[in-house]
Amino acid sequence: MSALEVAGASKIFNQGTTKQVDALIDVNLTVNPGEFVSLIGPSGCGKSTLLRLIANLLEPTSGSVSVNNKTAAQARLDQDYGMAFQQAGLFDWRTVSKNIELPLELKGWDKAKREARAKEMLELVKLPEFADLYPWQLSGGMQQRIAIARALAAHPPLLLMDEPFGALDEMTREYMQGELLRICGETSTTVVFVTHSIPEAVYLSNRVVVMSPRPGRITEVIDVDLGSKRNEDTRAADGFFKSITAVREALRGTHADHAAANAIRGVEDR
Amino acid sequence: MAENNALRVIARLRQIGPALVFGVSFLALWEAAVRGFDLKPYFLAAPSKIFEQFFKNYSRIWDASMVSGGNALVGLIVGTVFGVAMSFILSRYRFLGELITPLAIALNAIPIFVLVAVLNNMYSITSEIPRRVMVTLVVYFIVLVNVAKGLTQVRSTHVELMRSYAASEFVILRKVRVPNAVPYLFTALKVAAPASVITAFVSEYFGGLQNGLGSRITSNIANAKNAAAWAYVLGACLLGLAFYTVSIILESATRKGDTK
């Protein structure tokens, strides 16, 4: 049983017009329960589009997507996944606690149950004292942790993340990566994670899916063998650098049409 | 405790001190100029005379303020209700916006006098309705433009998030669009509240009942009672301020937490 299965999925925008864009062509991807998979590739390679197909925010032009052995549409209706974006996307008019409660509200949970869960989630992201503050009173990293707490509030088996740490500074970013691994480990959540950063992808993932643009497709899937317990020492381990090199080389291949293959270094920071 | 209170009073004084000093010196300068250059009352009345007239005619100014203020308030409420209702309709049916926007711009481009004259013609001479309709129109457009913006310009992340929760359009409206539009409504009211007073007031210059602040100013000037006319201007200022203050209090009462 797979957590997620994408079979022969393609997404073509503005089909049949002069503005036709082949965003994704014949993508196949299976993710196992508890696995952490990153999607990496240059801008326009369709990684965000793929994430939105999985989330059923977009319909594939052809092929199929199944989540939790249901159609993507049914999985969305059942809230089988949580989602986090580059912007934390918290609601300014709701307290931190009420932000976390939102998905539960929409599921029709009663107030006491919602509040108890929000409290539990705040403990999980280590911000219990911030329950009654408003989002803008928190730093960017804290806001993103609240967004993760919200995404996981209903205990979905799958977490979809679209460059959630892209707007954070490097120090906060590394801290958040550690926290994300801890949280997902504790909750045994499966994660599909879109990123621009090679070290981030390697540090977090069991597998890194390398994608290339025009048309968007998967060119390589790299297994990262760093064990399940990762910490700050992992960032200095030989295996870490080996995997980074492997991903970098795979990405370089996607840039064959660029004059300077070195330009790939620029991909890490947006 | 007492020390704390004293500190608070000092902090408050520091806040309003400069404005207070400026206001008092401005009035003093005005008074001095009128006396020093021996300016005639028909040219510029002295503040002392204006205040004297203001207190002497206090009850009449109050009555006139109630008339103009009442018209402004009725127009403000009706205009806000219609403006909010219309912005919901426009945000739901975007094509209507394209039909109505040019009409709104055209209506807004008509000088207010023209409409008051026309409206005065439509109703009897003793009717307050033309002024109220005029205020309603002015308020309506301010509210409509702002609230429609608040309902439609929501962050794309928020909409995607709600769709990922399988939320219906109605739920998105209730949980995202409406709360997002609330600050826009109060911004609109902050502009519309003083504008409603000005409109109610200016509308009185074009005939109809002679019971409001605007009419009193004209009649006092016509009778060469300049200081009295200024006293009514003062009344009009206070009325506008009162409307503005209420709109600010309403805004801060509904604001969550502190300012950004």
mmCIF file of C-alpha atoms in Angstrom, chain A residues 36-40 173 177 181 193 195-210 222-227 230-231 234-251 268:
data_model
loop_
_atom_site.group_PDB
_atom_site.id
_atom_site.type_symbol
_atom_site.label_atom_id
_atom_site.label_comp_id
_atom_site.label_asym_id
_atom_site.label_seq_id
_atom_site.Cartn_x
_atom_site.Cartn_y
_atom_site.Cartn_z
ATOM 1 C CA PHE A 36 10.076 11.947 2.990
ATOM 2 C CA VAL A 37 10.375 12.860 -0.695
ATOM 3 C CA SER A 38 11.670 16.153 -2.063
ATOM 4 C CA LEU A 39 10.960 17.556 -5.497
ATOM 5 C CA ILE A 40 13.815 19.684 -6.783
ATOM 6 C CA ARG A 173 15.932 27.455 7.944
ATOM 7 C CA GLN A 177 14.506 21.505 8.935
ATOM 8 C CA LEU A 181 12.091 15.956 10.748
ATOM 9 C CA PHE A 193 8.442 18.676 -0.130
ATOM 10 C CA THR A 195 12.422 23.058 -2.673
ATOM 11 C CA HIS A 196 15.078 24.955 -4.594
ATOM 12 C CA SER A 197 17.811 24.079 -2.147
ATOM 13 C CA ILE A 198 20.025 21.016 -2.709
ATOM 14 C CA PRO A 199 21.310 20.720 0.903
ATOM 15 C CA GLU A 200 17.772 21.121 2.203
ATOM 16 C CA ALA A 201 16.470 18.368 -0.083
ATOM 17 C CA VAL A 202 19.304 16.025 0.887
ATOM 18 C CA TYR A 203 19.136 16.705 4.610
ATOM 19 C CA LEU A 204 15.389 16.081 4.800
ATOM 20 C CA SER A 205 14.702 13.352 2.298
ATOM 21 C CA ASN A 206 14.749 9.624 1.879
ATOM 22 C CA ARG A 207 14.523 10.259 -1.837
ATOM 23 C CA VAL A 208 15.175 13.340 -3.957
ATOM 24 C CA VAL A 209 13.192 13.612 -7.174
ATOM 25 C CA VAL A 210 15.070 15.699 -9.741
ATOM 26 C CA ILE A 222 18.202 9.783 -5.996
ATOM 27 C CA ASP A 223 18.130 7.696 -2.826
ATOM 28 C CA VAL A 224 19.634 9.460 0.151
ATOM 29 C CA ASP A 225 21.195 6.993 2.547
ATOM 30 C CA LEU A 226 21.699 8.962 5.730
ATOM 31 C CA GLY A 227 19.681 6.799 8.089
ATOM 32 C CA ARG A 230 19.517 12.897 11.419
ATOM 33 C CA ASN A 231 20.978 15.769 13.399
ATOM 34 C CA THR A 234 24.581 14.799 9.499
ATOM 35 C CA ARG A 235 25.393 18.065 7.754
ATOM 36 C CA ALA A 236 29.101 17.302 8.149
ATOM 37 C CA ALA A 237 28.902 13.618 7.199
ATOM 38 C CA ASP A 238 30.550 12.249 4.062
ATOM 39 C CA GLY A 239 27.302 10.711 2.899
ATOM 40 C CA PHE A 240 25.663 14.138 3.049
ATOM 41 C CA PHE A 241 28.220 15.654 0.671
ATOM 42 C CA LYS A 242 28.121 12.616 -1.589
ATOM 43 C CA SER A 243 24.356 12.936 -1.955
ATOM 44 C CA ILE A 244 24.629 16.688 -2.538
ATOM 45 C CA THR A 245 27.089 16.030 -5.361
ATOM 46 C CA ALA A 246 24.818 13.369 -6.826
ATOM 47 C CA VAL A 247 21.804 15.724 -6.804
ATOM 48 C CA ARG A 248 23.895 18.571 -8.185
ATOM 49 C CA GLU A 249 25.107 16.444 -11.073
ATOM 50 C CA ALA A 250 21.600 15.266 -11.821
ATOM 51 C CA LEU A 251 20.436 18.876 -11.841
ATOM 52 C CA GLU A 268 20.079 27.217 -4.535
#
